[in-house]
XYZ file of C-alpha atoms in Angstrom:
758
model
C -0.001 0.001 -0.001
C 1.291 3.436 -0.754
C 2.301 5.509 2.222
C -0.315 8.067 3.229
C 0.338 11.579 4.493
C -1.115 12.673 7.831
C -3.853 14.607 6.088
C -4.853 11.687 3.902
C -3.758 10.918 0.347
C -0.250 10.495 -0.986
C 2.787 12.209 0.460
C 4.026 15.380 -1.237
C 6.865 13.503 -2.928
C 4.583 10.735 -4.162
C 2.147 13.336 -5.501
C 5.068 14.918 -7.315
C 5.834 11.627 -9.004
C 2.214 11.188 -9.912
C 1.955 14.670 -11.417
C 5.243 14.710 -13.217
C 6.149 11.196 -14.181
C 9.136 11.140 -11.839
C 12.208 13.318 -12.241
C 12.513 13.454 -16.011
C 9.110 15.082 -16.400
C 9.931 17.373 -13.493
C 12.968 18.467 -15.448
C 10.798 18.992 -18.505
C 8.407 21.148 -16.587
C 11.132 23.330 -15.182
C 13.068 23.523 -18.415
C 9.986 24.494 -20.341
C 9.288 27.350 -17.965
C 12.720 28.575 -17.110
C 14.970 27.739 -20.008
C 14.831 28.780 -23.671
C 15.934 25.515 -25.214
C 15.040 21.854 -24.892
C 18.717 20.973 -24.786
C 18.863 22.051 -21.180
C 16.358 19.384 -20.210
C 18.990 16.926 -19.069
C 20.508 19.446 -16.674
C 17.114 20.251 -15.307
C 16.206 16.628 -14.801
C 19.480 15.675 -13.132
C 19.111 15.713 -9.391
C 15.573 17.112 -9.445
C 14.077 14.427 -7.210
C 16.886 14.767 -4.672
C 16.431 18.561 -4.500
C 12.691 18.125 -4.417
C 12.812 15.816 -1.400
C 15.205 18.051 0.529
C 12.785 21.004 0.542
C 10.767 21.651 3.735
C 7.379 20.012 3.599
C 5.236 22.988 4.591
C 4.825 26.414 3.017
C 4.771 29.047 5.742
C 2.305 31.637 4.518
C 2.961 35.062 6.041
C -0.064 37.172 6.969
C -0.928 39.444 4.058
C 0.158 43.022 4.648
C -2.790 45.372 4.735
C -3.518 49.020 5.255
C -3.482 50.454 8.764
C -6.177 52.927 9.777
C -5.464 55.643 12.339
C -8.523 57.024 14.127
C -9.107 59.964 16.459
C -10.628 59.610 19.922
C -14.150 59.659 18.451
C -13.387 56.836 16.031
C -13.204 58.978 12.903
C -10.423 58.326 10.414
C -7.332 60.517 10.533
C -5.283 58.696 7.903
C -4.422 55.335 6.391
C -0.866 54.075 6.118
C 0.451 50.989 4.429
C 3.366 49.300 2.778
C 0.776 47.376 0.746
C -2.608 48.920 0.018
C -4.696 45.836 0.531
C -8.026 44.894 2.091
C -8.540 41.137 2.303
C -12.029 39.971 1.245
C -13.771 36.612 1.043
C -14.447 34.980 -2.328
C -18.141 35.663 -1.891
C -17.319 39.380 -1.909
C -15.528 39.182 -5.244
C -17.531 39.542 -8.473
C -18.110 36.158 -10.203
C -17.122 37.897 -13.434
C -13.692 38.658 -11.987
C -13.252 35.129 -10.676
C -13.991 33.742 -14.139
C -11.893 36.353 -15.910
C -8.730 35.702 -13.903
C -9.074 31.934 -14.392
C -9.759 32.267 -18.102
C -6.755 34.420 -18.879
C -4.240 33.044 -16.370
C -5.098 29.350 -16.073
C -8.173 28.237 -17.996
C -7.750 24.571 -16.931
C -7.442 25.564 -13.252
C -10.330 23.354 -12.144
C -9.226 20.356 -14.259
C -5.562 19.929 -13.327
C -3.591 19.550 -10.135
C -0.715 21.729 -8.993
C 0.871 21.442 -12.439
C -0.902 21.548 -15.834
C 0.925 18.909 -17.900
C -0.780 19.983 -21.142
C 0.209 23.557 -20.462
C 3.793 22.520 -19.750
C 4.105 20.643 -23.021
C 2.505 23.468 -24.978
C 4.854 26.041 -23.415
C 7.864 23.793 -23.863
C 7.103 23.422 -27.574
C 6.581 27.151 -28.145
C 9.682 28.163 -26.159
C 11.792 25.670 -28.090
C 10.546 27.063 -31.400
C 11.131 30.683 -30.398
C 14.507 30.147 -28.709
C 13.279 32.167 -25.741
C 10.646 32.196 -23.028
C 7.630 33.190 -25.104
C 5.078 31.377 -22.944
C 5.009 30.213 -19.338
C 3.163 27.275 -17.866
C 2.717 28.262 -14.230
C -0.691 27.465 -12.850
C -2.624 29.855 -10.625
C -1.486 27.751 -7.710
C 2.155 28.143 -8.655
C 1.632 31.884 -9.200
C 0.057 32.100 -5.762
C 3.073 30.385 -4.210
C 5.421 32.809 -5.987
C 3.395 35.731 -4.667
C 3.692 34.342 -1.155
C 7.475 34.494 -1.481
C 7.261 38.022 -2.905
C 5.027 39.076 -0.002
C 7.443 37.555 2.473
C 10.310 39.514 0.845
C 8.508 42.783 1.621
C 10.413 45.833 0.420
C 13.820 44.161 0.495
C 14.979 44.363 -3.175
C 17.417 41.476 -2.778
C 14.779 39.168 -1.393
C 12.274 40.256 -4.023
C 14.794 39.441 -6.762
C 15.382 36.018 -5.223
C 11.647 35.366 -5.076
C 11.124 36.202 -8.747
C 14.284 35.101 -10.499
C 13.899 32.609 -13.354
C 15.870 29.647 -11.969
C 15.308 25.936 -11.811
C 15.774 25.981 -8.041
C 12.964 28.470 -7.533
C 10.660 26.508 -9.839
C 11.343 23.291 -7.942
C 10.496 25.016 -4.703
C 7.316 26.565 -6.161
C 6.280 23.173 -7.526
C 6.591 21.310 -4.224
C 4.701 23.965 -2.307
C 2.050 24.170 -5.001
C 1.381 20.465 -4.490
C 1.034 21.018 -0.768
C -1.269 24.025 -1.251
C -3.532 22.128 -3.639
C -3.882 19.327 -1.094
C -4.556 21.562 1.887
C -6.589 24.464 0.563
C -8.639 23.364 -2.412
C -9.405 25.341 -5.550
C -11.770 27.985 -4.197
C -9.504 28.966 -1.319
C -6.502 29.096 -3.635
C -8.415 31.407 -5.972
C -9.487 33.594 -3.056
C -5.925 33.829 -1.739
C -4.542 34.560 -5.190
C -7.016 37.375 -5.794
C -6.128 38.924 -2.434
C -2.365 38.697 -2.761
C -1.636 39.615 -6.377
C -0.564 43.086 -7.545
C -2.861 45.094 -9.810
C -0.693 48.177 -10.316
C -1.208 51.729 -9.011
C -0.122 50.635 -5.507
C -3.148 48.311 -5.301
C -2.637 44.810 -3.902
C -5.600 42.461 -4.073
C -8.897 42.863 -5.877
C -10.619 45.033 -3.292
C -7.913 47.705 -3.388
C -7.818 47.465 -7.203
C -11.587 47.884 -7.528
C -11.425 50.924 -5.271
C -8.427 52.385 -7.069
C -9.712 52.093 -10.677
C -13.497 52.173 -10.250
C -14.131 53.509 -6.716
C -16.322 50.538 -5.900
C -16.172 47.223 -4.065
C -14.829 44.111 -5.777
C -18.216 42.400 -5.455
C -19.813 45.100 -7.622
C -17.484 44.885 -10.653
C -19.111 44.446 -14.078
C -17.950 42.051 -16.780
C -15.952 44.727 -18.617
C -14.396 46.030 -15.390
C -13.500 42.525 -14.275
C -11.847 41.741 -17.602
C -9.787 44.917 -17.322
C -8.492 44.041 -13.869
C -7.769 40.448 -14.820
C -5.744 41.660 -17.778
C -3.574 43.960 -15.688
C -2.060 41.132 -13.633
C 0.292 39.892 -16.377
C 2.042 43.277 -16.601
C 0.703 46.017 -14.319
C 2.930 48.682 -15.874
C 2.277 47.795 -19.524
C -1.482 47.436 -19.127
C -1.945 50.349 -16.697
C -5.293 51.897 -17.792
C -4.494 55.203 -16.124
C -1.367 55.809 -18.174
C -2.117 53.850 -21.373
C -5.800 53.510 -22.073
C -5.373 52.042 -25.561
C -3.094 49.241 -24.394
C -5.411 48.500 -21.492
C -8.420 48.251 -23.830
C -6.564 45.790 -26.057
C -5.673 43.636 -23.095
C -9.203 43.792 -21.655
C -10.610 42.629 -24.976
C -8.132 39.725 -25.091
C -9.501 38.631 -21.737
C -13.086 38.956 -22.913
C -12.290 36.911 -26.018
C -10.729 34.202 -23.883
C -13.767 34.162 -21.596
C -15.986 33.598 -24.601
C -13.693 30.850 -25.923
C -13.862 28.836 -22.703
C -17.586 29.405 -22.332
C -17.587 31.650 -19.292
C -19.687 34.239 -21.154
C -21.558 34.181 -24.406
C -20.039 35.623 -27.554
C -22.685 38.367 -27.503
C -21.849 39.313 -23.920
C -18.169 39.461 -24.762
C -18.706 41.641 -27.840
C -20.961 44.011 -25.930
C -18.355 44.352 -23.182
C -15.649 45.050 -25.763
C -17.617 48.086 -26.930
C -17.911 49.527 -23.443
C -15.666 52.425 -22.470
C -13.151 51.771 -19.712
C -15.308 53.755 -17.324
C -12.500 54.560 -14.935
C -13.357 56.414 -11.752
C -9.922 56.593 -10.221
C -9.469 57.127 -6.512
C -6.004 58.531 -5.894
C -3.887 56.615 -3.398
C -4.079 58.155 0.054
C -1.169 56.623 1.798
C 0.575 57.994 4.791
C 0.338 60.724 7.342
C 0.699 63.402 4.663
C -2.980 62.783 3.861
C -4.186 63.204 7.446
C -7.216 65.411 8.084
C -7.391 68.520 10.293
C -3.663 69.152 10.050
C -3.029 65.995 12.077
C -0.142 64.818 9.898
C 2.438 65.575 12.571
C 0.400 63.779 15.232
C -0.017 60.844 12.861
C 3.751 60.604 12.382
C 4.182 60.851 16.130
C 1.891 57.822 16.512
C 3.973 55.948 13.959
C 7.179 56.844 15.813
C 5.682 55.650 19.082
C 4.821 52.319 17.488
C 8.256 51.858 15.950
C 10.120 52.790 19.141
C 8.114 51.364 22.064
C 9.154 47.866 23.207
C 5.514 47.026 23.938
C 5.134 46.420 20.194
C 8.239 44.233 19.860
C 11.554 43.688 21.547
C 13.634 44.898 18.622
C 13.334 47.650 16.038
C 13.087 44.993 13.326
C 10.220 43.203 15.077
C 8.255 46.422 15.491
C 8.854 47.433 11.871
C 7.626 44.036 10.704
C 4.345 44.408 12.584
C 3.910 47.971 11.322
C 4.591 47.020 7.706
C 2.308 44.024 7.937
C -0.429 46.469 8.867
C -4.016 45.453 9.312
C -4.010 47.685 12.384
C -6.819 49.907 13.586
C -5.222 52.431 15.891
C -7.521 54.520 18.038
C -5.661 57.562 19.295
C -6.143 60.203 21.981
C -6.554 63.031 19.446
C -9.674 65.038 20.247
C -11.178 66.346 16.978
C -12.555 69.463 18.659
C -9.204 70.296 20.226
C -7.300 69.525 17.021
C -9.562 71.710 14.919
C -9.184 74.527 17.420
C -5.376 74.237 17.364
C -5.277 74.382 13.582
C -7.758 77.246 13.329
C -5.819 79.304 15.863
C -2.488 78.706 14.161
C -3.966 79.602 10.783
C -5.482 82.817 12.187
C -2.276 84.037 13.778
C 0.630 82.750 11.681
C 0.907 82.335 7.901
C 2.730 79.338 6.534
C 4.769 81.761 4.387
C 5.966 83.748 7.431
C 9.659 83.809 8.261
C 8.879 82.092 11.524
C 6.764 79.086 12.470
C 4.477 78.232 15.345
C 3.707 74.919 17.042
C 1.039 74.101 19.606
C 0.313 71.009 21.694
C -2.594 70.328 24.080
C -2.428 67.673 26.808
C -5.014 66.443 29.302
C -3.897 66.795 32.934
C -4.150 63.619 34.981
C -4.063 61.274 31.980
C -1.210 62.470 29.758
C -3.443 62.172 26.700
C -2.337 64.310 23.744
C -5.533 65.983 22.565
C -4.166 68.327 19.895
C -0.904 68.871 18.004
C -0.261 71.148 15.072
C 1.938 73.765 13.514
C 1.767 76.626 11.068
C 3.936 75.080 8.369
C 2.111 72.056 6.893
C 3.563 68.577 6.658
C 5.234 68.088 3.281
C 8.363 68.590 1.256
C 7.574 71.719 -0.737
C 8.020 75.408 -0.142
C 6.845 76.541 3.311
C 6.327 72.899 4.298
C 8.337 70.638 6.574
C 8.534 67.023 7.681
C 9.870 68.040 11.110
C 7.466 68.094 14.005
C 8.332 71.188 16.029
C 6.205 69.943 18.968
C 8.247 66.871 19.884
C 11.758 65.688 20.658
C 14.210 64.625 17.974
C 13.728 60.908 18.588
C 10.081 61.339 17.696
C 10.671 63.349 14.527
C 11.253 66.813 15.936
C 14.014 69.326 16.397
C 17.518 68.118 17.165
C 17.568 70.246 20.308
C 14.119 71.639 20.967
C 13.814 75.381 21.418
C 15.001 77.600 24.270
C 12.019 78.280 26.535
C 12.955 81.535 28.229
C 11.003 82.370 31.374
C 8.539 79.512 31.017
C 11.179 77.530 32.950
C 10.858 79.759 36.044
C 7.819 77.969 37.536
C 9.949 74.826 37.869
C 12.422 76.788 39.988
C 9.582 78.176 42.121
C 8.080 74.697 42.573
C 11.488 73.315 43.635
C 11.923 76.132 46.145
C 8.457 75.625 47.623
C 9.158 71.900 47.947
C 12.319 72.876 49.862
C 10.205 74.759 52.369
C 10.513 78.266 50.982
C 7.289 80.239 51.612
C 5.227 81.641 48.696
C 6.022 85.069 50.178
C 9.775 84.515 49.765
C 11.508 87.805 49.030
C 14.886 88.605 47.426
C 16.628 91.948 46.737
C 16.459 91.316 42.964
C 18.406 94.372 41.719
C 18.146 95.502 38.113
C 21.585 94.094 37.354
C 23.809 91.677 39.234
C 26.533 89.063 38.754
C 25.553 85.410 38.807
C 26.257 83.878 42.235
C 29.908 83.086 42.758
C 29.027 79.462 43.437
C 25.863 77.375 43.082
C 25.585 73.862 44.465
C 24.892 70.996 42.048
C 23.660 67.417 42.473
C 27.185 66.097 42.075
C 28.390 68.068 45.079
C 30.854 69.970 42.923
C 29.551 73.548 42.738
C 29.141 75.545 39.562
C 31.559 78.471 39.767
C 31.139 81.850 38.113
C 34.705 81.905 36.833
C 34.063 84.618 34.233
C 32.175 86.982 36.565
C 29.146 86.793 34.294
C 26.211 89.090 34.952
C 22.506 89.318 34.152
C 19.884 92.016 34.252
C 16.156 92.561 34.153
C 14.097 93.805 31.232
C 13.655 97.375 32.442
C 15.812 99.517 34.701
C 12.687 100.211 36.767
C 12.562 96.552 37.772
C 14.416 96.859 41.038
C 13.608 94.784 44.111
C 13.041 93.726 46.675
C 10.355 91.465 45.233
C 8.284 88.714 46.747
C 7.618 85.578 44.690
C 4.177 86.610 43.471
C 5.301 89.893 41.991
C 8.531 88.391 40.682
C 6.560 85.701 38.821
C 4.072 88.180 37.352
C 6.850 90.441 36.135
C 9.237 87.563 35.366
C 12.120 89.155 37.202
C 15.321 87.424 36.159
C 17.512 88.495 39.058
C 14.926 87.238 41.565
C 14.950 83.694 40.214
C 18.732 83.564 39.911
C 18.942 84.577 43.577
C 16.401 81.901 44.414
C 18.523 79.339 42.569
C 21.629 80.467 44.440
C 19.690 80.055 47.691
C 18.337 76.506 47.156
C 21.014 75.175 44.793
C 20.500 73.480 41.468
C 19.853 69.940 42.698
C 16.259 70.623 43.814
C 15.549 72.086 40.355
C 17.130 69.048 38.702
C 14.960 66.740 40.787
C 11.865 68.778 39.950
C 12.739 68.726 36.250
C 13.217 64.971 36.361
C 9.892 64.520 38.139
C 8.154 66.577 35.436
C 9.731 64.710 32.528
C 11.679 67.779 31.450
C 14.504 66.792 29.082
C 16.182 68.550 26.209
C 14.971 68.019 22.673
C 17.782 65.520 22.099
C 16.756 63.493 25.169
C 19.578 64.654 27.431
C 18.975 66.076 30.885
C 18.883 69.831 31.362
C 22.474 70.925 32.140
C 23.268 72.150 35.629
C 24.113 75.732 34.777
C 22.245 78.795 36.065
C 21.003 79.997 32.683
C 19.431 76.619 31.938
C 18.080 76.202 35.465
C 16.379 79.604 35.595
C 16.235 81.495 32.317
C 15.359 78.674 29.897
C 18.418 78.758 27.706
C 18.088 75.024 27.022
C 15.993 73.713 24.144
C 12.798 71.858 25.073
C 9.771 70.802 23.047
C 6.166 72.054 23.338
C 4.972 68.538 24.221
C 7.491 68.414 27.064
C 6.363 71.816 28.347
C 2.623 71.116 28.034
C 3.031 67.802 29.881
C 5.113 69.380 32.649
C 2.634 72.237 33.219
C -0.190 69.695 33.223
C 1.244 68.489 36.554
C 0.457 71.898 38.056
C -3.117 71.583 36.745
C -3.556 68.120 38.271
C -2.316 69.286 41.656
C 1.155 67.793 41.416
C 0.595 64.547 39.487
C 2.796 64.223 36.403
C 1.638 61.836 33.681
C 3.825 60.774 30.778
C 2.284 61.773 27.429
C 0.375 59.120 25.491
C -1.078 59.148 21.992
C -2.610 55.668 21.574
C -5.806 54.436 23.247
C -6.130 50.976 21.696
C -5.021 48.849 18.730
C -6.730 45.929 17.049
C -4.978 43.886 14.395
C -6.638 41.798 11.707
C -4.669 38.672 10.804
C -6.128 35.941 8.644
C -9.614 37.317 9.038
C -9.382 37.294 12.840
C -9.090 40.362 15.039
C -6.956 40.578 18.148
C -6.146 43.387 20.539
C -2.585 44.558 21.006
C -1.131 45.902 24.199
C -0.475 49.645 24.015
C 1.788 51.973 26.023
C 0.121 53.390 29.127
C 0.709 56.733 30.751
C 2.672 56.498 33.976
C 1.471 58.981 36.587
C 3.521 59.867 39.647
C 3.579 62.633 42.212
C 6.023 65.342 41.192
C 5.183 67.751 44.023
C 2.787 68.171 46.895
C -0.732 69.419 46.329
C 0.168 72.468 48.386
C 3.062 73.312 46.092
C 0.946 72.810 42.968
C -1.827 74.975 44.426
C 0.745 77.678 45.152
C 2.096 77.579 41.598
C -1.458 77.724 40.250
C -2.115 80.803 42.325
C 1.115 82.445 41.182
C 0.536 81.686 37.484
C -3.089 82.767 37.675
C -1.718 86.167 38.514
C 0.414 86.115 35.342
C -2.644 85.915 33.065
C -4.757 88.119 35.315
C -2.465 91.106 35.762
C 1.002 90.046 34.652
C 2.867 89.480 31.426
C 0.258 87.041 30.084
C -2.828 89.291 30.211
C -3.371 88.976 26.430
C -3.519 85.209 26.775
C -6.070 85.041 29.571
C -9.255 83.040 29.069
C -12.733 84.323 29.827
C -15.134 82.538 32.092
C -12.861 79.823 33.431
C -9.889 79.410 35.754
C -6.601 79.584 33.890
C -2.919 80.117 34.541
C 0.256 80.333 32.514
C 3.666 81.823 31.851
C 5.253 83.773 29.031
C 8.795 83.389 27.764
C 11.139 84.843 25.177
C 14.803 84.228 24.443
C 17.868 86.194 23.366
C 17.325 88.458 20.363
C 13.721 87.254 20.342
C 14.478 84.138 18.398
C 11.860 82.226 20.401
C 8.651 83.243 22.115
C 6.498 80.967 24.279
C 3.294 80.785 26.167
C 2.601 77.729 28.301
C -0.625 77.640 30.258
C -3.435 75.521 31.536
C -6.845 75.157 33.074
C -7.641 72.415 35.593
C -8.666 70.149 32.667
C -6.360 71.165 29.782
C -2.700 72.150 29.386
C -1.132 73.684 26.311
C 2.185 75.002 25.046
C 2.728 77.331 22.097
C 6.113 78.129 20.573
C 6.787 80.762 17.919
C 10.192 81.183 16.343
C 12.671 80.161 13.715
C 13.427 76.476 13.352
C 16.978 77.371 12.297
C 17.213 79.887 15.187
C 18.363 82.547 12.747
C 15.358 84.894 12.642
C 15.180 87.701 15.181
C 11.542 88.557 15.798
C 11.934 92.316 15.713
C 10.370 94.566 13.098
C 8.625 91.538 11.696
C 5.202 90.668 10.266
C 3.597 87.492 11.612
C 0.192 86.481 10.364
C -0.244 89.875 8.774
C 0.405 91.746 12.040
C 3.489 93.910 12.412
C 5.574 93.536 15.579
C 8.342 95.909 16.607
C 9.316 93.276 19.143
C 7.648 89.936 19.705
C 6.657 89.038 23.258
C 5.475 85.769 24.714
C 2.252 87.489 25.705
C 1.406 89.116 22.386
C 2.123 86.382 19.823
C 2.114 82.836 21.250
C -0.248 84.049 24.005
C -3.246 84.759 21.717
C -2.591 81.517 19.801
C -2.862 79.646 23.094
C -5.944 81.608 24.119
C -7.855 80.841 20.916
C -6.743 77.218 20.755
C -7.765 76.603 24.361
C -11.055 78.482 23.986
C -12.174 76.349 21.069
C -10.911 73.118 22.608
C -12.789 73.772 25.855
C -16.030 75.077 24.354
C -18.901 73.187 25.916
C -16.624 71.559 28.476
C -16.847 71.996 32.233
C -14.954 74.851 33.874
C -13.637 73.572 37.216
C -11.803 75.929 39.583
C -8.264 75.780 40.904
C -7.622 75.217 44.593
C -6.042 78.597 45.053
C -4.288 79.699 48.212
C -3.956 83.100 49.759
C -0.564 84.686 49.188
C -0.064 87.982 51.035
C 1.177 90.886 48.966
C 4.954 91.233 48.837
C 7.090 94.167 49.822
C 6.900 95.806 46.407
C 4.097 98.364 46.004
C 1.579 96.880 43.500
C 1.063 100.342 42.018
C 4.725 100.394 41.011
C 4.250 97.016 39.285
C 1.280 98.378 37.379
C 3.279 101.418 36.397
C 6.078 99.206 35.067
C 3.676 97.098 33.039
C 1.762 100.029 31.659
C 4.716 102.251 30.963
C 5.491 100.817 27.571
C 7.309 97.684 28.719
C 5.104 95.548 26.494
C 3.305 92.409 27.468
C 6.133 90.099 28.218
C 8.258 88.871 30.975
C 11.504 90.760 31.024
C 14.951 90.489 29.512
C 13.790 90.798 25.948
C 15.262 92.720 23.094
C 18.794 93.347 22.001
C 19.426 95.910 24.719
C 19.238 93.389 27.565
C 22.218 91.068 28.019
C 21.895 87.643 29.616
C 22.138 84.037 28.660
C 25.693 84.110 27.412
C 25.705 87.442 25.583
C 28.146 88.866 28.114
C 31.665 87.789 28.927
C 32.201 85.300 26.182
C 28.899 83.442 26.203
C 27.562 82.051 22.938
C 24.564 83.167 20.953
C 21.600 81.122 19.854
C 23.095 80.696 16.375
C 25.524 78.059 17.509
C 25.403 74.723 19.129
C 28.449 74.416 21.294
C 30.465 76.302 18.676
C 29.363 74.078 15.772
C 27.513 75.869 13.018
C 24.670 73.726 11.705
C 23.314 73.783 8.153
C 20.209 75.833 7.479
C 18.054 72.794 6.947
C 18.662 71.501 10.475
C 17.329 72.959 13.658
C 19.977 74.807 15.573
C 20.245 74.455 19.279
C 21.953 76.508 21.886
C 25.307 76.363 23.551
C 25.752 76.478 27.270
C 28.401 79.137 27.258
C 31.884 78.898 28.674
C 30.697 79.888 32.110
C 27.359 78.209 32.081
C 25.204 80.829 30.379
C 23.474 79.333 27.360
C 23.240 81.352 24.173
C 19.516 80.905 23.636
C 18.091 81.753 27.015
C 16.572 85.030 28.116
C 14.121 85.897 30.788
């Protein structure tokens, strides 16, 4: 009795003998397909059985790569991304006309033969011998399906693709053995279904559903006879028979298919002739692949989601594993993006900054207590043309953003205040805060080795009238530089480092903020808007810092089955006491109520925030929050080469840009729209007695032409490395960067960074 396989029937090798008449016929099959002359038959036959038997018994079919859909928090589509535009469908959802057309033109004896069509082999062998070349192949649909499996497995690796498609005897032997296995295990209908889902139809469309959508904007089940014949004809040569680029050639090929369908009796002669007379009837849907097609300006957020997937170990231990899952696709990714917040961000940016302006703006909104990113956008659209960029100004470099982030100016000062309060300093803490002073001679660091003011560097306030003593409340509202440097000298840098760490504050390149006074007080170090919005969200949530998250859930479709994937979760931890957070909220409420951020203040709800600008006005910031939403807005030059003086932004002329008058209104409008219809909870404010400085004098300073910002702005004020050998914001540690890269900021020879100003 012949040996049976575990699944019943003959073993794969015995089936091979049955189909091919042992090794000589196997050689004939392979020679007829792969070689131009019969004379090579002997070479092909020699050793064929041995090679055949050595092949693995089972074909490992990789899951078909499909498109991935990215959704917002409401479940609406943001974008689709794919390495293969494919939607797998069942055979019942494919037009019977298309099923018949593909069989008729590719393998008309599909239902009569096994894995190999012996008549087809002999016919091809005869024609190829007569022509001296490969004028006709003899691969069955099953063999073609197997080849496509290898191509799919090769992905976008050109070497592997070449190996999967090269015309060699070895490849044909492998295809043949696996074709026998597939025929035994799947049956004809499943093979046809798999073939129609895996094969390439040109125009980036893989599988019949994507092809039907691409060429006719309809589902595969709704294709007519003429449309089906067109698609079936494309398969042989998607470039040659591309109906979009060569209608005449496509019509010829379609009519060949129709003629063949009539010959084999799939349609009547009359039906075929009528279909030949029909116009192509294309209704092309342009490919919409990638984040560049995202709605509501969410392209940068979309790319951020992609970066999260490709970098987070939750999706795979290695970069290669994560990339494989991403490229395989079939993912439905529900994100945290709130459509109302996103629309508000984009509308505000569009109203205040033109994409053609010399400077750009970026805004990010985060939910306190959860870390959810609700909105992310910028004034220069995602793209590669003029006034477009692929860089996301809102995030760190590892996630597609600036190499260094952008100097934050005085928006860093609340971190110093929070550190001091945690050290036991009272919210009424007062310092002399003169108009001008040297940096402290020494400031303690976490390492125990103090920072030393070896170059006798100095700093000053914005206006000569800003002379202390000041208490913390007034110093925060006016953003008095000398006050916060004295506070730093008092508590040392280590408490500020610990506070920065607790709030997730790192430079745009991922490094920790350097322990130098200008970085620790005046914001000379580059940070990202997402970092700042997330840090300030901890104030809003009464001291709880939550790492930012962009993904709510992911489901993956594999082989028709859906499964849920684990996603990164926000990690929330206490960064400061509730009392400290309440104190900061009280202080920063004063900034938008009567301080430098008055133009940013919201109506009808509790809000707080801080302005910031940097040396030569190359950067301007507003970072603020309500109890239920935190946001950061940056305006400046990505290259750090544009000084925002005597400049038009969004059609408005500015003699000097302030954090309160440019990013402030962007923040105000973005937050107003995002919060419309939402609850307006209060802060838990504390009572802070008035400081020693007469409030009337503060009002006089603010109203006496000092503008709406926070001090130490403009070319006439020198801090942050502009004195005594410090560097300017145009350099990064003395290295000049090309214009097409974001430039960072040096830390200065004595610790004063070149980008930072009060």
